[in-house]
Short mmCIF file of C-alpha atoms in Angstrom, two decimals:
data_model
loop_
_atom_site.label_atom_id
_atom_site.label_comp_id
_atom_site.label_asym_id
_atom_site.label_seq_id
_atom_site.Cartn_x
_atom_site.Cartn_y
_atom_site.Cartn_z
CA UNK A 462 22.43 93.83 -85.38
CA UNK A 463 23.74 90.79 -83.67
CA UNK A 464 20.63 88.41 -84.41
CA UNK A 465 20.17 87.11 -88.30
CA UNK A 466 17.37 85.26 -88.80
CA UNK A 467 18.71 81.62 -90.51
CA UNK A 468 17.16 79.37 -93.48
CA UNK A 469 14.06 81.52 -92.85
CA UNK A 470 11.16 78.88 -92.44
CA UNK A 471 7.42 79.22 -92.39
CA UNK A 472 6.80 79.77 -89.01
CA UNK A 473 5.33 82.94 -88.03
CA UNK A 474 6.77 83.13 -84.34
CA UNK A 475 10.46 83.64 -86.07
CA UNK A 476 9.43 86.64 -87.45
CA UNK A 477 8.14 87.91 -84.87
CA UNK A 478 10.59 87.18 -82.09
CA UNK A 479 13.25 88.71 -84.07
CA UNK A 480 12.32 92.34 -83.43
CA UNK A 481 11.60 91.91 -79.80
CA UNK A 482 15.32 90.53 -79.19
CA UNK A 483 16.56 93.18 -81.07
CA UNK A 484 14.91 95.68 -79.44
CA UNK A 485 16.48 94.52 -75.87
CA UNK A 486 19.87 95.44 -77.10
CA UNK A 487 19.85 99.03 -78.56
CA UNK A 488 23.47 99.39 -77.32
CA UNK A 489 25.34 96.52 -78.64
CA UNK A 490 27.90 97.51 -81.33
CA UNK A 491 27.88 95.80 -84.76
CA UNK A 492 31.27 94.26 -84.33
CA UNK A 493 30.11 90.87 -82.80
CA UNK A 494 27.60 89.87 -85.07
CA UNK A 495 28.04 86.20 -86.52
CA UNK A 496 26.05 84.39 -88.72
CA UNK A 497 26.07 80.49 -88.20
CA UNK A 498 25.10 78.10 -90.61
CA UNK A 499 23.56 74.96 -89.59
CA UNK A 500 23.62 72.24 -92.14
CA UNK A 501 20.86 70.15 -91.34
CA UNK A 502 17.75 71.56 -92.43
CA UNK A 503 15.83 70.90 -89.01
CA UNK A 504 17.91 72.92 -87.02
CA UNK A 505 16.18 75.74 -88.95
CA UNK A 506 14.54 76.97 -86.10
CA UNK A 507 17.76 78.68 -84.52
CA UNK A 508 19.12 81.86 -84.17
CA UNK A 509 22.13 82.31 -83.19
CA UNK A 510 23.61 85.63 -81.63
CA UNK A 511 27.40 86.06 -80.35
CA UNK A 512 27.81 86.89 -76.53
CA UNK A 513 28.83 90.72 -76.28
CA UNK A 514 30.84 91.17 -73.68
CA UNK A 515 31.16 95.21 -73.91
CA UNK A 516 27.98 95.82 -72.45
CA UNK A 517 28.09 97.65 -68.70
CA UNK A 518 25.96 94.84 -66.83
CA UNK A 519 28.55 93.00 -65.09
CA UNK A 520 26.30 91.36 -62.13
CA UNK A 521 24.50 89.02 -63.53
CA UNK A 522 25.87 85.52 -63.48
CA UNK A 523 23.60 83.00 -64.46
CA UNK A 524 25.81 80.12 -63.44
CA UNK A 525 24.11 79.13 -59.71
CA UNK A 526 21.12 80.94 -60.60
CA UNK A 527 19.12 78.11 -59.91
CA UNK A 528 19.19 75.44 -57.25
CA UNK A 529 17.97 72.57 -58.95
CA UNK A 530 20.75 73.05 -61.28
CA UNK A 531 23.40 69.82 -61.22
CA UNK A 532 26.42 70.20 -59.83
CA UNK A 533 28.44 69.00 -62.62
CA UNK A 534 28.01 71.61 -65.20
CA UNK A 535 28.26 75.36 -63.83
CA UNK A 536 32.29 74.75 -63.40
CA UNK A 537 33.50 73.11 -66.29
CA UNK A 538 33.41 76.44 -68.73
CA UNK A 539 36.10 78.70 -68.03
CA UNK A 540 35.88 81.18 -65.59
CA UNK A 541 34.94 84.33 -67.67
CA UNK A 542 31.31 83.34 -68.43
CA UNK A 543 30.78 85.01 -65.44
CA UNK A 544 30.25 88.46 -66.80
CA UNK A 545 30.34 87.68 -70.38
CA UNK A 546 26.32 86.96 -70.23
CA UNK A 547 23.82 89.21 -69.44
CA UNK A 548 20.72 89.42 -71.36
CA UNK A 549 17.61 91.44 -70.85
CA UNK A 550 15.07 88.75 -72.28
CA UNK A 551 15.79 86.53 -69.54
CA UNK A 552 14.48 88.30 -66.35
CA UNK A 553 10.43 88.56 -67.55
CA UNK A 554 9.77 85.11 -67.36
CA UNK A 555 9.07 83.89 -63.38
CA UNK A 556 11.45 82.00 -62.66
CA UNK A 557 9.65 79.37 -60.87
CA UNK A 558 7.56 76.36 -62.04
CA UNK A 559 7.74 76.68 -65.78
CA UNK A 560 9.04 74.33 -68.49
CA UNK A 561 8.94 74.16 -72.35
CA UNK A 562 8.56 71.55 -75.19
CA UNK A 563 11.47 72.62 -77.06
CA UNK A 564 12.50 71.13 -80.83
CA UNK A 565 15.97 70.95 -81.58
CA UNK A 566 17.06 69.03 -84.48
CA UNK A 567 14.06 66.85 -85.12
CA UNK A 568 13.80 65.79 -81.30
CA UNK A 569 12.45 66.95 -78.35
CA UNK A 570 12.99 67.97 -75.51
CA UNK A 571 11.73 69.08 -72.00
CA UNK A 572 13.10 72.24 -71.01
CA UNK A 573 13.36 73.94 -67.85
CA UNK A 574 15.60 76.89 -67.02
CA UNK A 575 18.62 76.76 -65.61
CA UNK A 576 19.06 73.24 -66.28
CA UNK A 577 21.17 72.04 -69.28
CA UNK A 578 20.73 69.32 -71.55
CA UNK A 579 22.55 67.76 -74.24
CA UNK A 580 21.72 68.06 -77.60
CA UNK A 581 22.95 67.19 -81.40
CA UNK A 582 26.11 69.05 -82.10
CA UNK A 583 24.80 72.63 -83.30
CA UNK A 584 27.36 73.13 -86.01
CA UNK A 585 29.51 76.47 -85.84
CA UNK A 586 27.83 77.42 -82.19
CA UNK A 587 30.67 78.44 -80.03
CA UNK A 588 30.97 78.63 -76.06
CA UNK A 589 28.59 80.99 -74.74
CA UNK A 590 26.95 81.77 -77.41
CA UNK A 591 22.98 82.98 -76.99
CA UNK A 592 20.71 80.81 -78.89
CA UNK A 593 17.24 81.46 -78.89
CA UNK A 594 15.17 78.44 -79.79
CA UNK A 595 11.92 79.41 -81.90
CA UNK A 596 10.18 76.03 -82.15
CA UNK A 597 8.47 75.33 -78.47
CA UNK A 598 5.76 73.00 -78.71
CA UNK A 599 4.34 73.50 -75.54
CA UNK A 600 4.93 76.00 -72.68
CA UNK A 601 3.59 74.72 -68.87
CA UNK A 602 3.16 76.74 -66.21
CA UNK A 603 2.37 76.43 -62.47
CA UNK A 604 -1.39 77.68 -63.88
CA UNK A 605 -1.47 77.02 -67.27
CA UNK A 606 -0.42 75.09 -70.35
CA UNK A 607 0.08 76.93 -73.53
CA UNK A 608 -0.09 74.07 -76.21
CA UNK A 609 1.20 75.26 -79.78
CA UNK A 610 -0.58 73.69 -83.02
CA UNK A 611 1.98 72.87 -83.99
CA UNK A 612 3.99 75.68 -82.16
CA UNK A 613 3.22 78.29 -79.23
CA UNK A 614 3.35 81.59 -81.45
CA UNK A 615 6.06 84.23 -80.46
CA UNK A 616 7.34 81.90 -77.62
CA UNK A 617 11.13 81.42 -77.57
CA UNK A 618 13.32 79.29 -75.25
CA UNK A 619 16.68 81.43 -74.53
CA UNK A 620 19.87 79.13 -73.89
CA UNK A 621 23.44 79.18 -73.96
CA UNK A 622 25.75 77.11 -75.38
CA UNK A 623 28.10 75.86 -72.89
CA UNK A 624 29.95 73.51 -74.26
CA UNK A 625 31.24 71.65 -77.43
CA UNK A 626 32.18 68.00 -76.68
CA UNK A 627 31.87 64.36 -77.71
CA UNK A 628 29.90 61.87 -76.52
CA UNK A 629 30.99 58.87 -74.93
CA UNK A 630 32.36 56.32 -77.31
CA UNK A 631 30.52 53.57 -78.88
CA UNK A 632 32.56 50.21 -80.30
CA UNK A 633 30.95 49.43 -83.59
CA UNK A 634 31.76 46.11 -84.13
CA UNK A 635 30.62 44.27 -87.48
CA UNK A 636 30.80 41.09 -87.97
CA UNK A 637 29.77 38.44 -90.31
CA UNK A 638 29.94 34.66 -89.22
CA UNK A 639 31.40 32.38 -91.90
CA UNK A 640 32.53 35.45 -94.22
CA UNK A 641 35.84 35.79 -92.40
CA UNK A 642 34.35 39.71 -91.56
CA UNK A 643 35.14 41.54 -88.78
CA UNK A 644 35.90 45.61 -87.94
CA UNK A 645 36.39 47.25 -84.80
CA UNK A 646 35.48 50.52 -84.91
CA UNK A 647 35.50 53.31 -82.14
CA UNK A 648 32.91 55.95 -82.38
CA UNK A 649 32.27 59.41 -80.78
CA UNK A 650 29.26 61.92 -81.79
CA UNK A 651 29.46 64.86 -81.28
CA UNK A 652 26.82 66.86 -79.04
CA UNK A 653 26.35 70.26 -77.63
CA UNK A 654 25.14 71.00 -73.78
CA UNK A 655 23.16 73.68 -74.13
CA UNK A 656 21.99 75.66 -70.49
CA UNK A 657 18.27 77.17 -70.55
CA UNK A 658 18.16 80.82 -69.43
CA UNK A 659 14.27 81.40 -69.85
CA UNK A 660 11.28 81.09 -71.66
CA UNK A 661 9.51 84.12 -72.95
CA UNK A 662 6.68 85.44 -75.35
CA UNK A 663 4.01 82.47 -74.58
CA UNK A 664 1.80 84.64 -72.29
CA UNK A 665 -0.40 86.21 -74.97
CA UNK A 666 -1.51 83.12 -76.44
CA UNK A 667 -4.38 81.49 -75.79
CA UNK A 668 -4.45 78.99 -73.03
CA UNK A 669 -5.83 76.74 -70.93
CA UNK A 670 -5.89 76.82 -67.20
CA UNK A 671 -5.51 73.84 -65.21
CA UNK A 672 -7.01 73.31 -62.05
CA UNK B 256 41.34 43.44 -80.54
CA UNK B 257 44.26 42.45 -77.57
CA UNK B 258 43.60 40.94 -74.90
CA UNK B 259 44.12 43.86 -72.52
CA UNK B 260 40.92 45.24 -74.11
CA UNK B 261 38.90 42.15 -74.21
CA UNK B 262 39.60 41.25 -71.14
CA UNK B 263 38.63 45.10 -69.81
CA UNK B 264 35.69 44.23 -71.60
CA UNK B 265 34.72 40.92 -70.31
CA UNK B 266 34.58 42.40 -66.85
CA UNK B 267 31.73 41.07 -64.89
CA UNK B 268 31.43 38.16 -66.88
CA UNK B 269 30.38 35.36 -65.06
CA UNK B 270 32.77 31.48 -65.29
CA UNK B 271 35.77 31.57 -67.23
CA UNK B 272 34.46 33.85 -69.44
CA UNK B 273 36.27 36.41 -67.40
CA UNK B 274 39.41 34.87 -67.02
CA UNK B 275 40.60 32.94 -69.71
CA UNK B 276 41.20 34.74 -73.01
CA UNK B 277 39.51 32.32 -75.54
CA UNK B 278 36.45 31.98 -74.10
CA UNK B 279 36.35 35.82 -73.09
CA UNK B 280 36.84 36.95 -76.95
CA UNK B 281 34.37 35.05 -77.66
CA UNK B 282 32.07 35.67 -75.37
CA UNK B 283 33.29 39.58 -75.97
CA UNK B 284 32.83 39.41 -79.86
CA UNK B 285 29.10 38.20 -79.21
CA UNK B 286 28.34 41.20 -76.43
CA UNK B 287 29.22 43.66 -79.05
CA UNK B 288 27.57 42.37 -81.76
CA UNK B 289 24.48 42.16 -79.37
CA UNK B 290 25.20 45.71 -78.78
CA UNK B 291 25.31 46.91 -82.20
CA UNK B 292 22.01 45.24 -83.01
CA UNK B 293 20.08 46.65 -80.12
CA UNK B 294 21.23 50.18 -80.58
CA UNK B 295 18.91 50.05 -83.60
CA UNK B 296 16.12 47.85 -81.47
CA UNK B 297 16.50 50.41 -78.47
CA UNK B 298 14.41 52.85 -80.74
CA UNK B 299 11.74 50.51 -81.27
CA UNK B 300 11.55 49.33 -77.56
CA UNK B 301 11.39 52.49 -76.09
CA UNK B 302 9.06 53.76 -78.63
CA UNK B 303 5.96 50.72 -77.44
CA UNK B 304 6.85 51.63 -74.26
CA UNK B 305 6.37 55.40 -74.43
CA UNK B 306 3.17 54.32 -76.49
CA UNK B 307 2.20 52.13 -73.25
CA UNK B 308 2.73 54.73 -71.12
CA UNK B 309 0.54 57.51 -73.22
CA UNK B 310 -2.05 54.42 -72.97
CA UNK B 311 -2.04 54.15 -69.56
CA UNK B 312 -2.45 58.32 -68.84
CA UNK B 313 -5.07 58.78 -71.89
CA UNK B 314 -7.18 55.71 -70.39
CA UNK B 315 -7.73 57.17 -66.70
CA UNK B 316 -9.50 60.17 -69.09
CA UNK B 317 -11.37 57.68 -71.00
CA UNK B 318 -9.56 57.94 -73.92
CA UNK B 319 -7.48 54.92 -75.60
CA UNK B 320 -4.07 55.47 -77.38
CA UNK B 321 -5.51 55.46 -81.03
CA UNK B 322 -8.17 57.72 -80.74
CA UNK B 323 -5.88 60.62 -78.46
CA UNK B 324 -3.05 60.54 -81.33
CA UNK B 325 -5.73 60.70 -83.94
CA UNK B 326 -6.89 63.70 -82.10
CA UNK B 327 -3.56 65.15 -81.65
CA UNK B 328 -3.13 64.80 -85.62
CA UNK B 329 -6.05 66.67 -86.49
CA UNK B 330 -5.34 69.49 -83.81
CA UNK B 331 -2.49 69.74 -85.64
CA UNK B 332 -0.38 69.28 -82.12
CA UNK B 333 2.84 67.52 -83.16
CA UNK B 334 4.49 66.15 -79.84
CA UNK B 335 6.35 62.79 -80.09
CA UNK B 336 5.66 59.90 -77.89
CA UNK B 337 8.55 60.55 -75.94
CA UNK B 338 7.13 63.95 -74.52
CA UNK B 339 3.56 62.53 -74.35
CA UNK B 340 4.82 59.90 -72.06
CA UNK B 341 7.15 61.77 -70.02
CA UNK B 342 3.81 64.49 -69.94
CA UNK B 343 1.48 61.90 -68.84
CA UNK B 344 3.78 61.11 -65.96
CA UNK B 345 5.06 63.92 -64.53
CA UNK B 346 2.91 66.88 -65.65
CA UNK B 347 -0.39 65.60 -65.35
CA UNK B 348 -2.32 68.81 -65.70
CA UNK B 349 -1.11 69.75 -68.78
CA UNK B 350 -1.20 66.28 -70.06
CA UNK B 351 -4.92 66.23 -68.88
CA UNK B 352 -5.47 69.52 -71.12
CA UNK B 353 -4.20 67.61 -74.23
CA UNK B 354 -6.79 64.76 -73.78
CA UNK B 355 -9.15 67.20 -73.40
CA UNK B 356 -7.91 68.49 -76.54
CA UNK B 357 -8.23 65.31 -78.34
CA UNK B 358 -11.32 64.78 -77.31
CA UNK B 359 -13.10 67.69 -78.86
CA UNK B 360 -10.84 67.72 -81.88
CA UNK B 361 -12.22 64.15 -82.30
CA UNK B 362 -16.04 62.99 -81.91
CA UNK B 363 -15.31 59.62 -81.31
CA UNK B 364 -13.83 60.62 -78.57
CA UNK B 365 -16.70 62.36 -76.89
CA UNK B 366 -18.37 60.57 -74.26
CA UNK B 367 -15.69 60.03 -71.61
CA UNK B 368 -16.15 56.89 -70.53
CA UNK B 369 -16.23 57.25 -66.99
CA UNK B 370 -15.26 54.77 -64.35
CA UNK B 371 -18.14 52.76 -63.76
CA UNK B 372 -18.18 51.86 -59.98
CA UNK B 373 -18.38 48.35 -59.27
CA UNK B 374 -21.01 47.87 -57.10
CA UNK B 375 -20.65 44.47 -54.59
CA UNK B 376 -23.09 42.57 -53.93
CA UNK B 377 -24.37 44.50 -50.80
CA UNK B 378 -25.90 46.90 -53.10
CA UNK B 379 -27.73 44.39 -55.01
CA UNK B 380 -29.30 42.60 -51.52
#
């Protein structure tokens, strides 16, 4: 299958979310699979699975899916993305009014599909590549919150990496009065936007309703 | 550095630190060494104020800072202060459900201190 479970950690919602994504894509040949390895040890809660782009669902574009979306980043991927993507997790989750407390890396971040954000660079993640992040914290909805000690079980975050770039560059400049010390370094780091498709698996654990 | 990129960086500068070149590498040299130092004191300033801000949300529940993380910790519930903060603002509800969290997790914080009316003088007459 396409999906291989990486640096396998403790957490019991990894194990569990891996059959449920496989079972969404019975008809996927084996060809595509890929295997990433992440280096840093806190990005452990990734899977990583290559987009398919045999499969006979053509429609579904997830680029202007959403309105709140900004209007920077649909665009700047190439044009194909279009009906490269179509996966079957994303369409349980209502669309409306939900967001997730999502760990990537060691930080964290508020998630809420069909936005993007910017993370750390995820080493070895291409463009449009399905990630499925394993470690939410906290899943809100219009009724409910769904808070994780420390993580919601089974619930996944569903993303796609859109882009590979650099950040903006920083001037490092060093300097030491009296020591005749100076450099002038230029620095970029390099990050990852990542767009959130949906969040899905946190409705069967417990939680509590809000007013 | 030349001075085509000290003086693109001096833009904005205020007197002839904008204009003329010696006083604009100085004045240049000591922005970026300001820089570099408070790129590492950015994570400590933002960090007290996301811990102000958790303050101020935890306290209209009757809860202080100290004893809401220490309930957090033993719930096991490992959000940063960065979420809790940006929670408390803009996702009250759910930020309401982790005090309420805290607050049975922890017995100290039990008795929510409610809001005790302040009564003017009227009443008292």
């Amino acid at each position: 299958m396409a999906t291989l479970s990486l640096c396998a950690s403790s957490l019991a919602a990894k194990s569990a979310a891996a059959p449920a994504l496989s079972s969404t894509t019975p008809s996927m040949p084996l060809s595509q699979s890929q295997t990433v390895a992440f280096l840093c040890h806190s990005l452990s809660s990734l899977r990583l699975t290559t987009p398919c782009s045999k499969r006979g669902t053509p429609s579904s574009s997830f680029v202007p899916k959403y309105s709140e979306t900004e209007a920077a980043a649909p665009s700047l991927t190439e044009p194909p993305e279009t009906e490269i993507v179509e996966s079957p997790v994303q369409q349980q989750p209502k669309k409306e009014e939900v967001f997730a407390v999502v760990m990537i890396g060691s930080r964290q971040y508020i998630v809420i599909p069909g936005r993007y954000i910017y993370t750390q660079r995820l080493k070895g993640a291409k463009e449009n590549d399905k990630i499925i992040l394993n470690k939410v914290l906290l899943v809100g909805t219009k009724t409910s919150t769904y808070i994780g000690k420390p993580v919601v079980p089974n619930a996944a975050v569903h993303a796609v990496v859109e882009e590979q770039l650099l950040d903006k560059k920083v001037i490092v400049f060093k300097y030491k009065k009296k020591k005749n010390y100076r450099r002038n370094i230029g620095h970029r780091q390099p990050i990852t936007r990542i767009r959130i498709m949906g969040i899905t698996g946190y409705e069967d654990s417990p939680a509590v309703t809000l007013p | 550095m030349n001075k085509k990129e000290v003086f693109k960086l001096a833009k904005g500068f205020r007197g002839r630190a904008k204009n003329c070149i010696r006083i604009a590498r100085e004045r240049v040299e000591k922005a970026l060494q300001y820089s570099y130092r408070d790129r590492r004191n950015k994570k400590r300033d933002m960090r007290s104020l996301w811990i102000e801000r958790i303050n101020a949300g935890t306290r209209q529940h009757g809860v202080n800072y100290g004893n809401f993380m220490h309930g957090l910790m033993k719930e096991n519930i490992q959000l940063n202060r960065k979420v809790l903060s940006e929670l408390s603002m803009h996702e009250p509800h759910s930020f309401k459900a982790l005090v309420d969290i805290s607050r049975t997790a922890f017995p100290g914080n039990k008795k929510p201190v409610l809001a005790s009316k302040k009564e003017g003088l009227a009443v008292v007459l």
